[in-house]
Amino acid sequence: MNILLTSVGRRGYIVDYFKQASEDAKIHVCNSVFTVAFRKADFSFIAPKIYENDYIDCLVDYCKIHKIDAIMSLFDIDLVVLGSSEKRFEEIGVNLIHAPLKTLKICNDKWLTYKFSQEINIATPKTYISMEDALKEIESKRVYYPLIIKPRFGMGSIGLYTVNNREELHVLYNKCKNEVFNSYLKYESTDFKEESVLIQEFKKSKEYGLDIINDLNGKYVTVIPKEKVEMRSGETDLGLTVDNARFIDLAKKISQATKHKGIMSVDILADETGTLNLLEMNCRISGHYPVAHCAGVNYPKQLIEWLDKEDTNLENFKYKRDVYVTKELLPVVWE
Amino acid sequence: MNILLTSVGRRGYIVDYFKQASEDAKIHVCNSVFTVAFRKADFSFIAPKIYENDYIDCLVDYCKIHKIDAIMSLFDIDLVVLGSSEKRFEEIGVNLIHAPLKTLKICNDKWLTYKFSQEINIATPKTYISMEDALKEIESKRVYYPLIIKPRFGMGSIGLYTVNNREELHVLYNKCKNEVFNSYLKYESTDFKEESVLIQEFKKSKEYGLDIINDLNGKYVTVIPKEKVEMRSGETDLGLTVDNARFIDLAKKISQATKHKGIMSVDILADETGTLNLLEMNCRISGHYPVAHCAGVNYPKQLIEWLDKEDTNLENFKYKRDVYVTKELLPVVWE
């Protein structure tokens, strides 16, 4: 079996996990730049940038030549680019491990994510796409400072601000918009010039990362929740596996509405009352998956078994509770 | 020989480098929280937080009991705390591997760093400690937007903003000040309420990290420069060793003025004209040292030899040019 991981970035450990999961599966990776993952994979190549016209052509050719069975992307925008050409991959027998295009678009658009939460009746921080609406709500004391300013199509920390008063709200709203259109976020925001920035309620709370697992037919399997523990120094990334009982209802609702394949990574804020608020969804393995893996979960193994037409084996999702996992930095020469 | 590394954070690789450098040297580490470095070291212990009264007492006791020969800290504020008690360590024969207290204070205070650059006649971005001065200079067109707002005693990204116009300047200046006094930066800023925020010229430029090496008597040895290469995805940390010829004069000037022991890490901006501008100095091993180490430098080995009263061996500072080094993330369970 041949599996292609696209936009691998520096998550070389994902390649390790796949190689440890199966001796038969060959792991291919691609990116538009060299990455650590390149030398860990069985095969690797430089792909065109995902915005370039020949990106999909290049992948389709590669899949044909190397008999690729499945593609899994590790980057949100890439998911939508791939999903928009799903038929071309289906035609040559390649399984895209992600979600229906509608779901991918909801994941990438934080305004649609907010609407989605409301539609399926899941709590979510109050969110406004117009300054007018936000100001009205502030005046009538339905929402309070601090508020969060964030790009509607955002990633990383670009344009992300906390605002504490009206002056900061106005200035940073405009600054965020400028930053969106001066960064690679402009590609997705271009059709939404006046609706490219969100104003969102700030919830002081514990944050959890969930891996919501569906099988390759989009049917709910399980959920693995991890508390995102923050270290004093700001440098150490630390996660903790917790029991999944209180997350199952929420996970099932999301699973049934998204019909994704494999992992859906979901960020949850548990506010002071204990209510679980949906904050963000990504239809891919995210930075908190290793916490689950180190505690016993083996998603790569299950994915390979599914691709081999085997049934779900719940043993692959057994994990120890209360396991702390951190990420060490390992300098390596580029050769 | 016994070496104690304090405030190790997640830089476990530093412990590896020391252990690989000598079979005889025993490496001890401490922190106020558990870190990856703990299990790599020969001995490790939880120390009080560096602001607490019993921090130095605890270290002094530990050094006596475990016959520590030298202490090397990996955190800026810790350096000043240790340096303020240097005599207590001298009395028990412990060598603090850093710099005279005056130098440590210049390194931690970005306003003093600016003044220091001017005194020793090294280029540096224009910097203002009062809004009035900055506005005067903007009006008379001696400095232009964008400008950088940053805490005078800053670390990481707390309070760091780029501003593009007068409105942003005012709002983010105040926001930065609020953030300083709502974070752990308040400890050092408390005596400088009205002078806790800097306004600095923005230089679009290549950035370099230098390791300026002095011996344990504060005498200049060499300089190892690395270009800080930034990757497209924003995720990959990539450094590149470059030839040191153009950096030697600057490095000697800094070395002679600071009289530090061992490594002084210096951030340099080379502007469009090629001028080298001093941006920041830290009297410790920083995040770019591994680039030098992976290219052949062995500072831990030299440090151990110096502590053994051996002479400087320039072989320990030989390095290959044009070596790219990146940092891989390695998830590990906390046990």
Coordinates of N, CA, C and O in Angstrom, one line a residue, chain B residues 32-183:
Chain B
S32 N 12.1 25.4 37.9 CA 11.0 25.4 38.8 C 9.8 24.5 38.3 O 8.8 24.3 39.0
V33 N 10.0 23.9 37.2 CA 9.0 22.9 36.7 C 9.7 21.7 36.1 O 10.9 21.9 35.7
F34 N 9.1 20.6 35.9 CA 9.7 19.5 35.2 C 9.9 19.8 33.7 O 9.1 20.5 33.1
T35 N 11.1 19.4 33.2 CA 11.4 19.6 31.8 C 12.0 18.4 31.2 O 12.4 17.5 31.9
V36 N 12.0 18.3 29.9 CA 12.6 17.2 29.2 C 14.1 17.0 29.6 O 14.5 15.9 29.8
A37 N 14.8 18.1 29.9 CA 16.2 18.0 30.2 C 16.4 17.2 31.5 O 17.5 16.6 31.7
F38 N 15.4 17.2 32.4 CA 15.5 16.5 33.7 C 16.0 15.0 33.5 O 16.9 14.6 34.2
R39 N 15.4 14.3 32.6 CA 15.7 12.9 32.5 C 17.0 12.6 31.8 O 17.6 11.5 31.8
K40 N 17.5 13.7 31.0 CA 18.7 13.5 30.3 C 20.0 13.7 31.2 O 21.0 13.2 30.9
A41 N 19.8 14.6 32.2 CA 20.9 15.0 33.0 C 21.3 13.8 33.9 O 20.5 12.9 34.2
D42 N 22.5 13.9 34.5 CA 23.0 12.9 35.5 C 22.2 13.1 36.8 O 21.9 12.2 37.5
F43 N 22.0 14.4 37.1 CA 21.2 14.7 38.4 C 20.3 15.9 38.1 O 20.7 16.7 37.3
S44 N 19.2 15.9 38.7 CA 18.3 17.0 38.5 C 17.4 17.3 39.7 O 17.2 16.4 40.5
F45 N 17.0 18.5 39.9 CA 16.2 18.9 41.0 C 15.3 20.1 40.7 O 15.6 20.9 39.8
I46 N 14.2 20.2 41.4 CA 13.3 21.3 41.3 C 13.8 22.4 42.2 O 13.9 22.2 43.4
A47 N 14.1 23.6 41.6 CA 14.5 24.7 42.4 C 13.3 25.6 42.7 O 12.3 25.6 42.0
P48 N 13.4 26.5 43.7 CA 12.4 27.5 43.9 C 12.4 28.4 42.7 O 13.3 28.4 41.9
K49 N 11.3 29.1 42.5 CA 11.2 30.1 41.4 C 12.3 31.1 41.6 O 12.7 31.5 42.7
I50 N 12.8 31.7 40.4 CA 14.0 32.6 40.5 C 13.6 33.9 41.3 O 14.6 34.5 41.7
Y51 N 12.4 34.2 41.4 CA 12.0 35.5 42.1 C 11.9 35.2 43.6 O 11.7 36.2 44.4
E52 N 11.9 34.0 44.0 CA 11.6 33.7 45.4 C 12.9 33.8 46.2 O 14.0 33.6 45.7
N53 N 12.7 34.2 47.5 CA 13.9 34.5 48.3 C 14.8 33.4 48.5 O 16.0 33.6 48.7
D54 N 14.3 32.2 48.6 CA 15.2 31.1 48.9 C 15.9 30.4 47.6 O 16.5 29.4 47.7
Y55 N 15.7 31.1 46.5 CA 16.3 30.5 45.2 C 17.8 30.4 45.4 O 18.4 29.3 45.2
I56 N 18.5 31.5 45.7 CA 19.9 31.5 45.8 C 20.4 30.6 46.9 O 21.4 29.8 46.8
D57 N 19.8 30.6 48.1 CA 20.1 29.8 49.2 C 20.1 28.3 48.8 O 21.0 27.5 49.1
C58 N 19.0 27.9 48.1 CA 18.9 26.6 47.6 C 20.0 26.2 46.7 O 20.6 25.1 46.9
L59 N 20.4 27.1 45.7 CA 21.4 26.7 44.8 C 22.8 26.6 45.5 O 23.6 25.7 45.3
V60 N 23.0 27.6 46.5 CA 24.3 27.5 47.2 C 24.4 26.2 48.0 O 25.5 25.6 47.9
D61 N 23.4 25.8 48.7 CA 23.4 24.5 49.4 C 23.7 23.4 48.4 O 24.5 22.5 48.7
Y62 N 23.0 23.4 47.3 CA 23.1 22.3 46.3 C 24.6 22.2 45.8 O 25.2 21.1 45.8
C63 N 25.1 23.4 45.5 CA 26.5 23.5 45.0 C 27.5 22.9 46.0 O 28.4 22.2 45.7
K64 N 27.3 23.2 47.3 CA 28.2 22.7 48.4 C 28.1 21.2 48.4 O 29.1 20.5 48.4
I65 N 26.9 20.7 48.5 CA 26.7 19.3 48.7 C 27.2 18.5 47.6 O 27.8 17.4 47.7
H66 N 27.0 19.0 46.3 CA 27.3 18.2 45.1 C 28.6 18.7 44.5 O 28.9 18.3 43.3
K67 N 29.4 19.5 45.2 CA 30.7 20.0 44.7 C 30.6 20.5 43.2 O 31.3 20.1 42.3
I68 N 29.7 21.4 43.0 CA 29.5 22.0 41.7 C 30.7 22.9 41.4 O 31.1 23.8 42.2
D69 N 31.2 22.8 40.2 CA 32.3 23.6 39.7 C 31.9 24.9 39.0 O 32.5 25.9 39.1
A70 N 30.8 24.8 38.2 CA 30.4 25.9 37.4 C 28.8 25.9 37.2 O 28.2 24.8 37.2
I71 N 28.3 27.1 37.1 CA 26.8 27.2 36.8 C 26.7 27.9 35.5 O 27.3 29.0 35.3
M72 N 25.8 27.4 34.7 CA 25.5 28.1 33.4 C 24.0 28.2 33.4 O 23.3 27.2 33.5
S73 N 23.4 29.4 33.2 CA 22.0 29.6 33.1 C 21.5 29.7 31.7 O 22.3 30.2 30.9
L74 N 20.3 29.3 31.4 CA 19.8 29.4 30.1 C 18.6 30.4 30.0 O 17.9 30.4 29.0
F75 N 18.5 31.3 31.0 CA 17.3 32.2 31.0 C 17.8 33.6 31.5 O 18.5 33.7 32.5
D76 N 17.4 34.6 30.7 CA 18.0 36.0 31.0 C 17.8 36.5 32.4 O 18.7 37.1 33.0
I77 N 16.6 36.4 32.9 CA 16.3 37.0 34.2 C 17.1 36.3 35.2 O 17.7 36.9 36.2
D78 N 17.2 35.0 35.1 CA 18.0 34.1 36.0 C 19.4 34.6 36.1 O 20.0 34.7 37.1
L79 N 20.0 35.0 34.9 CA 21.4 35.5 34.9 C 21.6 36.6 35.8 O 22.6 36.7 36.6
V80 N 20.6 37.6 35.8 CA 20.8 38.8 36.6 C 20.6 38.4 38.1 O 21.3 38.9 39.0
V81 N 19.7 37.5 38.4 CA 19.5 37.0 39.8 C 20.8 36.3 40.3 O 21.3 36.6 41.4
L82 N 21.3 35.5 39.5 CA 22.6 34.8 39.9 C 23.7 35.8 40.0 O 24.5 35.8 41.0
G83 N 23.8 36.7 39.0 CA 24.9 37.7 39.0 C 24.9 38.6 40.2 O 26.0 39.0 40.7
S84 N 23.7 38.9 40.7 CA 23.6 39.7 41.9 C 24.1 39.0 43.1 O 24.4 39.7 44.1
S85 N 24.3 37.7 43.1 CA 24.8 37.0 44.2 C 26.1 36.3 43.9 O 26.5 35.3 44.5
E86 N 26.9 36.9 42.9 CA 28.1 36.2 42.4 C 29.1 35.9 43.6 O 29.7 34.8 43.6
K87 N 29.2 36.8 44.5 CA 30.2 36.6 45.6 C 29.9 35.4 46.4 O 30.8 34.6 46.8
R88 N 28.6 35.1 46.6 CA 28.3 33.9 47.4 C 28.7 32.6 46.7 O 29.1 31.6 47.3
F89 N 28.7 32.7 45.4 CA 29.1 31.5 44.6 C 30.7 31.4 44.6 O 31.3 30.4 44.7
E90 N 31.3 32.6 44.4 CA 32.8 32.7 44.4 C 33.3 32.1 45.7 O 34.3 31.3 45.7
E91 N 32.7 32.5 46.8 CA 33.2 32.0 48.1 C 33.2 30.5 48.2 O 34.1 30.0 49.0
I92 N 32.3 29.8 47.5 CA 32.4 28.4 47.6 C 33.0 27.7 46.4 O 32.8 26.5 46.1
G93 N 33.7 28.6 45.6 CA 34.5 28.0 44.5 C 33.7 27.7 43.2 O 34.1 26.9 42.4
V94 N 32.5 28.3 43.1 CA 31.6 28.0 41.9 C 31.8 29.1 40.9 O 31.7 30.3 41.2
N95 N 32.1 28.8 39.7 CA 32.3 29.7 38.6 C 31.0 30.0 37.9 O 30.4 29.1 37.3
L96 N 30.5 31.2 37.9 CA 29.3 31.6 37.1 C 29.7 31.9 35.7 O 30.5 32.9 35.5
I97 N 29.3 31.1 34.7 CA 29.7 31.3 33.3 C 28.7 32.3 32.7 O 27.8 32.0 32.1
H98 N 29.0 33.6 33.0 CA 28.2 34.6 32.3 C 28.9 35.9 32.0 O 29.8 35.9 31.2
A99 N 28.7 37.0 32.8 CA 29.3 38.3 32.5 C 29.3 39.1 33.8 O 28.5 38.8 34.7
P100 N 30.0 40.2 33.8 CA 29.9 41.2 34.9 C 28.4 41.6 35.0 O 27.8 41.7 34.0
L101 N 28.0 41.9 36.2 CA 26.6 42.3 36.5 C 26.2 43.5 35.6 O 25.1 43.5 35.0
K102 N 27.1 44.4 35.4 CA 26.8 45.6 34.5 C 26.4 45.1 33.1 O 25.4 45.6 32.5
T103 N 27.1 44.2 32.6 CA 26.8 43.6 31.2 C 25.5 42.9 31.2 O 24.6 43.1 30.3
L104 N 25.2 42.1 32.3 CA 23.9 41.4 32.4 C 22.8 42.4 32.3 O 21.7 42.1 31.7
K105 N 22.9 43.5 33.0 CA 21.9 44.5 33.1 C 21.7 45.1 31.7 O 20.5 45.4 31.3
I106 N 22.8 45.4 31.0 CA 22.6 46.0 29.7 C 21.9 45.0 28.8 O 21.0 45.4 28.0
C107 N 22.2 43.7 28.9 CA 21.5 42.7 28.0 C 20.0 42.7 28.3 O 19.2 42.5 27.3
N108 N 19.6 42.8 29.5 CA 18.2 42.6 29.8 C 17.4 43.9 29.6 O 16.1 43.8 29.5
D109 N 18.0 45.0 29.5 CA 17.3 46.3 29.4 C 17.6 46.8 27.9 O 18.7 47.3 27.6
K110 N 16.5 46.8 27.1 CA 16.7 47.1 25.7 C 17.1 48.6 25.5 O 17.6 49.0 24.4
W111 N 16.7 49.4 26.4 CA 17.1 50.8 26.4 C 18.6 51.0 26.6 O 19.3 51.7 25.9
L112 N 19.1 50.2 27.6 CA 20.6 50.2 27.9 C 21.3 49.6 26.7 O 22.4 50.1 26.4
T113 N 20.7 48.6 26.1 CA 21.4 48.0 24.9 C 21.6 49.0 23.8 O 22.6 49.1 23.2
Y114 N 20.5 49.8 23.6 CA 20.6 50.9 22.6 C 21.7 51.9 22.9 O 22.5 52.2 22.1
K115 N 21.7 52.3 24.2 CA 22.7 53.3 24.6 C 24.1 52.7 24.5 O 25.1 53.4 24.1
F116 N 24.3 51.4 24.8 CA 25.5 50.7 24.7 C 26.0 50.7 23.3 O 27.2 51.0 23.0
S117 N 25.2 50.4 22.3 CA 25.5 50.4 20.9 C 26.1 51.8 20.5 O 27.1 51.9 19.8
Q118 N 25.4 52.8 21.0 CA 25.9 54.2 20.6 C 27.2 54.5 21.2 O 28.1 55.0 20.6
E119 N 27.4 54.0 22.5 CA 28.7 54.3 23.2 C 29.9 53.7 22.5 O 30.9 54.2 22.4
I120 N 29.7 52.4 22.1 CA 30.8 51.7 21.5 C 30.8 51.9 19.9 O 31.5 51.2 19.2
N121 N 29.9 52.8 19.5 CA 29.9 53.2 18.1 C 29.5 52.0 17.1 O 30.3 51.8 16.1
I122 N 28.5 51.3 17.4 CA 27.9 50.2 16.6 C 26.6 50.7 16.1 O 25.8 51.2 16.9
A123 N 26.3 50.5 14.8 CA 24.9 50.9 14.3 C 23.8 50.1 15.1 O 24.0 49.0 15.5
T124 N 22.7 50.7 15.2 CA 21.5 50.1 15.9 C 20.3 50.8 15.4 O 20.3 52.0 15.1
P125 N 19.1 50.2 15.4 CA 17.9 50.9 15.0 C 17.6 52.1 15.9 O 17.8 51.9 17.1
K126 N 17.1 53.2 15.3 CA 16.7 54.3 16.1 C 15.7 53.9 17.1 O 14.7 53.2 16.8
T127 N 15.9 54.4 18.4 CA 15.0 53.9 19.5 C 14.6 55.1 20.3 O 15.5 55.9 20.6
Y128 N 13.3 55.1 20.8 CA 12.9 56.2 21.6 C 12.2 55.7 22.8 O 11.4 54.7 22.8
I129 N 12.4 56.3 24.0 CA 11.8 55.9 25.2 C 10.7 56.8 25.6 O 10.0 56.5 26.6
S130 N 10.5 57.9 24.9 CA 9.3 58.7 25.2 C 8.5 58.9 23.9 O 9.1 59.0 22.8
M131 N 7.2 58.9 24.0 CA 6.3 59.2 22.9 C 6.6 60.5 22.3 O 6.6 60.7 21.0
E132 N 6.9 61.5 23.1 CA 7.2 62.9 22.6 C 8.3 62.9 21.6 O 8.2 63.4 20.5
D133 N 9.4 62.2 22.0 CA 10.6 62.2 21.2 C 10.3 61.5 19.9 O 10.7 61.9 18.8
A134 N 9.6 60.4 20.0 CA 9.3 59.6 18.7 C 8.4 60.5 17.8 O 8.7 60.6 16.6
L135 N 7.4 61.2 18.4 CA 6.5 62.0 17.5 C 7.3 63.1 16.8 O 7.1 63.4 15.7
K136 N 8.2 63.7 17.6 CA 9.0 64.8 17.0 C 9.8 64.3 15.8 O 9.9 64.9 14.8
E137 N 10.4 63.1 16.0 CA 11.3 62.6 15.0 C 10.5 62.2 13.7 O 10.9 62.3 12.6
I138 N 9.2 61.7 14.0 CA 8.4 61.3 12.9 C 8.0 62.6 12.1 O 8.1 62.6 10.9
E139 N 7.6 63.6 12.8 CA 7.2 64.9 12.2 C 8.3 65.5 11.3 O 8.1 66.0 10.2
S140 N 9.6 65.4 11.9 CA 10.7 66.0 11.1 C 11.3 65.0 10.2 O 12.4 65.2 9.6
K141 N 10.6 63.9 9.9 CA 11.0 62.9 8.9 C 12.4 62.3 9.1 O 13.1 62.1 8.2
R142 N 12.7 62.1 10.3 CA 14.0 61.4 10.6 C 13.8 60.0 10.9 O 14.7 59.2 10.9
V143 N 12.5 59.6 11.1 CA 12.1 58.2 11.2 C 10.7 58.0 10.6 O 9.9 58.9 10.6
Y144 N 10.5 56.8 10.0 CA 9.2 56.6 9.3 C 8.5 55.3 9.8 O 9.1 54.4 10.3
Y145 N 7.2 55.3 9.6 CA 6.4 54.1 9.8 C 6.8 53.1 8.7 O 7.2 53.5 7.6
P146 N 6.7 51.7 9.0 CA 6.2 51.1 10.3 C 7.3 51.3 11.4 O 8.5 51.3 11.1
L147 N 6.8 51.3 12.6 CA 7.7 51.3 13.8 C 7.4 50.1 14.6 O 6.3 49.5 14.5
I148 N 8.3 49.8 15.5 CA 8.1 48.6 16.4 C 7.8 49.2 17.8 O 8.5 50.0 18.3
I149 N 6.8 48.6 18.5 CA 6.6 48.9 19.9 C 7.0 47.7 20.6 O 6.6 46.5 20.3
K150 N 7.8 47.8 21.7 CA 8.3 46.7 22.4 C 8.5 47.0 23.9 O 8.9 48.2 24.2
P151 N 8.3 46.1 24.8 CA 8.6 46.3 26.2 C 10.1 46.5 26.4 O 10.9 45.8 25.8
R152 N 10.5 47.5 27.2 CA 11.9 47.7 27.5 C 12.6 46.5 28.1 O 13.7 46.1 27.7
F153 N 11.9 45.8 29.0 CA 12.4 44.6 29.6 C 11.6 43.5 29.0 O 10.7 42.9 29.7
G154 N 11.8 43.1 27.7 CA 10.9 42.2 27.1 C 11.5 40.9 26.8 O 12.7 40.7 26.7
M155 N 10.6 39.9 26.6 CA 11.0 38.5 26.2 C 9.8 37.9 25.5 O 8.7 38.2 25.7
G156 N 10.2 37.1 24.5 CA 9.1 36.4 23.7 C 8.4 37.5 23.0 O 8.9 38.5 22.5
S157 N 7.1 37.3 22.8 CA 6.3 38.2 22.0 C 5.3 39.1 22.8 O 4.5 39.8 22.3
I158 N 5.5 39.1 24.1 CA 4.6 39.9 25.0 C 4.8 41.3 24.6 O 5.9 41.9 24.6
G159 N 3.6 42.0 24.3 CA 3.6 43.4 24.0 C 4.4 43.9 22.8 O 4.6 45.1 22.6
L160 N 4.7 43.0 21.9 CA 5.4 43.3 20.7 C 4.5 43.6 19.5 O 3.7 42.8 19.1
Y161 N 4.6 44.8 19.0 CA 3.7 45.2 17.9 C 4.4 46.0 16.8 O 5.3 46.8 17.1
T162 N 3.9 45.8 15.6 CA 4.3 46.7 14.5 C 3.2 47.8 14.3 O 2.0 47.4 14.3
V163 N 3.6 49.0 14.2 CA 2.5 50.1 14.0 C 2.8 50.8 12.7 O 3.9 51.1 12.4
N164 N 1.7 51.2 12.0 CA 1.8 51.7 10.7 C 1.3 53.2 10.6 O 1.4 53.8 9.5
N165 N 0.7 53.7 11.7 CA 0.3 55.1 11.6 C 0.1 55.6 13.1 O 0.3 54.8 14.0
R166 N -0.2 56.9 13.2 CA -0.3 57.5 14.5 C -1.3 56.9 15.4 O -1.1 56.8 16.6
E167 N -2.4 56.6 14.8 CA -3.5 56.0 15.7 C -3.0 54.7 16.3 O -3.2 54.5 17.5
E168 N -2.4 53.8 15.5 CA -1.9 52.5 16.0 C -0.8 52.8 17.0 O -0.7 52.1 18.0
L169 N 0.0 53.8 16.7 CA 1.2 54.1 17.6 C 0.6 54.3 19.1 O 1.1 53.8 20.0
H170 N -0.4 55.2 19.1 CA -0.9 55.6 20.5 C -1.6 54.4 21.2 O -1.3 54.2 22.3
V171 N -2.4 53.8 20.4 CA -3.2 52.7 21.1 C -2.3 51.5 21.5 O -2.5 51.0 22.6
L172 N -1.4 51.2 20.6 CA -0.6 50.0 20.9 C 0.5 50.3 21.9 O 1.0 49.4 22.6
Y173 N 0.9 51.6 22.0 CA 1.9 52.0 23.0 C 1.2 51.7 24.4 O 1.8 51.1 25.3
N174 N 0.0 52.2 24.5 CA -0.7 52.0 25.8 C -1.0 50.5 26.1 O -0.9 50.1 27.2
K175 N -1.3 49.8 25.0 CA -1.6 48.4 25.2 C -0.4 47.6 25.6 O -0.5 46.8 26.5
C176 N 0.8 48.0 25.0 CA 2.0 47.3 25.4 C 2.3 47.6 26.9 O 2.6 46.6 27.6
K177 N 2.1 48.8 27.3 CA 2.4 49.1 28.7 C 1.5 48.3 29.7 O 1.9 47.7 30.7
N178 N 0.2 48.2 29.3 CA -0.7 47.4 30.1 C -0.3 46.0 30.2 O -0.4 45.3 31.2
E179 N 0.2 45.5 29.1 CA 0.5 44.1 29.0 C 1.8 43.8 29.8 O 1.9 42.7 30.5
V180 N 2.7 44.7 29.8 CA 3.9 44.6 30.7 C 3.5 44.5 32.1 O 3.9 43.6 32.8
F181 N 2.6 45.3 32.6 CA 2.2 45.3 34.0 C 1.2 44.3 34.4 O 0.9 44.1 35.5
N182 N 0.7 43.5 33.4 CA -0.1 42.4 33.6 C 0.6 41.1 33.4 O -0.1 40.0 33.3
S183 N 1.9 41.1 33.3 CA 2.7 39.9 33.0 C 3.9 39.8 33.9 O 4.1 40.7 34.7

